[in-house]
Amino acid sequence: MIIDREGPVPPYRQIADDLRRKIEDGTIPPGRRIPSIVEMEQTYQVARDTLRKATQVLKDEGLVETVTGMGIFVVNRANS
């Protein structure tokens, strides 16, 4: 995915949208870890703060949760 830095949608929103699509289409299934901040830094070529904002959007939507020491995982909505 290429970030549109000139468009009206902030980069963190573009990344959140991309990750949301991957969660919704099953590319990243429930119970699985999303890519780490370091992995996403390489993929999206943005600052860590931007990635933290993107993951916070998904947390606020209830799509992912942090597991201390393990990473950020997709919530299994069937069990929530």
PDB file of C-alpha atoms in Angstrom:
ATOM      1  CA  MET A   1       0.000   0.000   0.000  1.00  0.00           C
ATOM      2  CA  ILE A   2       1.249   3.465  -0.875  1.00  0.00           C
ATOM      3  CA  ILE A   3       0.426   6.312   1.506  1.00  0.00           C
ATOM      4  CA  ASP A   4      -1.079   9.340  -0.241  1.00  0.00           C
ATOM      5  CA  ARG A   5       0.705  12.151   1.586  1.00  0.00           C
ATOM      6  CA  GLU A   6      -0.945  14.859  -0.531  1.00  0.00           C
ATOM      7  CA  GLY A   7      -4.549  13.740  -0.073  1.00  0.00           C
ATOM      8  CA  PRO A   8      -7.152  14.862   2.470  1.00  0.00           C
ATOM      9  CA  VAL A   9      -7.004  11.639   4.540  1.00  0.00           C
ATOM     10  CA  PRO A  10      -4.217  11.634   7.152  1.00  0.00           C
ATOM     11  CA  PRO A  11      -1.657   8.818   6.817  1.00  0.00           C
ATOM     12  CA  TYR A  12      -2.672   7.223  10.129  1.00  0.00           C
ATOM     13  CA  ARG A  13      -6.268   6.942   8.857  1.00  0.00           C
ATOM     14  CA  GLN A  14      -5.084   5.386   5.579  1.00  0.00           C
ATOM     15  CA  ILE A  15      -3.108   2.790   7.532  1.00  0.00           C
ATOM     16  CA  ALA A  16      -6.018   2.101   9.894  1.00  0.00           C
ATOM     17  CA  ASP A  17      -8.278   1.637   6.838  1.00  0.00           C
ATOM     18  CA  ASP A  18      -5.777  -0.784   5.278  1.00  0.00           C
ATOM     19  CA  LEU A  19      -5.453  -2.836   8.467  1.00  0.00           C
ATOM     20  CA  ARG A  20      -9.244  -2.807   8.960  1.00  0.00           C
ATOM     21  CA  ARG A  21      -9.713  -4.187   5.435  1.00  0.00           C
ATOM     22  CA  LYS A  22      -7.219  -6.962   6.177  1.00  0.00           C
ATOM     23  CA  ILE A  23      -9.060  -7.830   9.390  1.00  0.00           C
ATOM     24  CA  GLU A  24     -12.496  -7.760   7.747  1.00  0.00           C
ATOM     25  CA  ASP A  25     -11.469  -9.845   4.728  1.00  0.00           C
ATOM     26  CA  GLY A  26      -9.742 -12.439   6.935  1.00  0.00           C
ATOM     27  CA  THR A  27      -6.181 -11.708   5.801  1.00  0.00           C
ATOM     28  CA  ILE A  28      -5.472 -11.127   9.504  1.00  0.00           C
ATOM     29  CA  PRO A  29      -7.949 -13.482  11.243  1.00  0.00           C
ATOM     30  CA  PRO A  30      -9.311 -13.205  14.796  1.00  0.00           C
ATOM     31  CA  GLY A  31      -6.788 -14.217  17.438  1.00  0.00           C
ATOM     32  CA  ARG A  32      -3.800 -13.354  15.248  1.00  0.00           C
ATOM     33  CA  ARG A  33      -1.260 -10.602  15.769  1.00  0.00           C
ATOM     34  CA  ILE A  34      -1.223  -7.621  13.460  1.00  0.00           C
ATOM     35  CA  PRO A  35       2.244  -6.623  12.217  1.00  0.00           C
ATOM     36  CA  SER A  36       4.462  -5.033  14.851  1.00  0.00           C
ATOM     37  CA  ILE A  37       5.252  -1.320  14.811  1.00  0.00           C
ATOM     38  CA  VAL A  38       8.725  -2.150  13.441  1.00  0.00           C
ATOM     39  CA  GLU A  39       7.228  -4.315  10.670  1.00  0.00           C
ATOM     40  CA  MET A  40       4.672  -1.655   9.787  1.00  0.00           C
ATOM     41  CA  GLU A  41       7.385   1.029   9.772  1.00  0.00           C
ATOM     42  CA  GLN A  42       9.067  -0.862   6.941  1.00  0.00           C
ATOM     43  CA  THR A  43       5.805  -1.567   5.120  1.00  0.00           C
ATOM     44  CA  TYR A  44       4.240   1.878   5.261  1.00  0.00           C
ATOM     45  CA  GLN A  45       7.380   4.051   5.500  1.00  0.00           C
ATOM     46  CA  VAL A  46       5.941   6.326   8.199  1.00  0.00           C
ATOM     47  CA  ALA A  47       6.917   7.398  11.714  1.00  0.00           C
ATOM     48  CA  ARG A  48       6.117   5.244  14.728  1.00  0.00           C
ATOM     49  CA  ASP A  49       3.788   7.897  16.131  1.00  0.00           C
ATOM     50  CA  THR A  50       1.684   7.642  12.959  1.00  0.00           C
ATOM     51  CA  LEU A  51       1.475   3.868  13.410  1.00  0.00           C
ATOM     52  CA  ARG A  52       0.509   4.218  17.061  1.00  0.00           C
ATOM     53  CA  LYS A  53      -2.327   6.546  16.035  1.00  0.00           C
ATOM     54  CA  ALA A  54      -3.471   4.020  13.414  1.00  0.00           C
ATOM     55  CA  THR A  55      -3.523   1.138  15.889  1.00  0.00           C
ATOM     56  CA  GLN A  56      -5.318   3.336  18.448  1.00  0.00           C
ATOM     57  CA  VAL A  57      -8.113   3.899  15.925  1.00  0.00           C
ATOM     58  CA  LEU A  58      -8.536   0.120  15.624  1.00  0.00           C
ATOM     59  CA  LYS A  59      -8.431  -0.301  19.412  1.00  0.00           C
ATOM     60  CA  ASP A  60     -11.087   2.396  19.807  1.00  0.00           C
ATOM     61  CA  GLU A  61     -13.248   0.516  17.289  1.00  0.00           C
ATOM     62  CA  GLY A  62     -12.839  -2.709  19.278  1.00  0.00           C
ATOM     63  CA  LEU A  63     -11.109  -4.538  16.423  1.00  0.00           C
ATOM     64  CA  VAL A  64      -7.782  -5.139  18.181  1.00  0.00           C
ATOM     65  CA  GLU A  65      -6.389  -5.321  21.695  1.00  0.00           C
ATOM     66  CA  THR A  66      -2.910  -5.184  23.180  1.00  0.00           C
ATOM     67  CA  VAL A  67      -1.561  -8.307  24.865  1.00  0.00           C
ATOM     68  CA  THR A  68       1.287  -7.165  27.098  1.00  0.00           C
ATOM     69  CA  GLY A  69       4.616  -8.504  25.919  1.00  0.00           C
ATOM     70  CA  MET A  70       3.059 -10.182  22.889  1.00  0.00           C
ATOM     71  CA  GLY A  71       1.741  -7.491  20.547  1.00  0.00           C
ATOM     72  CA  ILE A  72      -1.571  -6.276  19.197  1.00  0.00           C
ATOM     73  CA  PHE A  73      -4.098  -8.956  18.314  1.00  0.00           C
ATOM     74  CA  VAL A  74      -7.339  -9.068  16.365  1.00  0.00           C
ATOM     75  CA  VAL A  75     -10.279  -9.463  18.739  1.00  0.00           C
ATOM     76  CA  ASN A  76     -12.380 -12.570  18.299  1.00  0.00           C
ATOM     77  CA  ARG A  77     -15.783 -10.899  18.157  1.00  0.00           C
ATOM     78  CA  ALA A  78     -17.623 -14.224  18.435  1.00  0.00           C
ATOM     79  CA  ASN A  79     -16.347 -14.462  22.027  1.00  0.00           C
ATOM     80  CA  SER A  80     -16.761 -10.792  22.970  1.00  0.00           C
TER      81      SER A  80
END
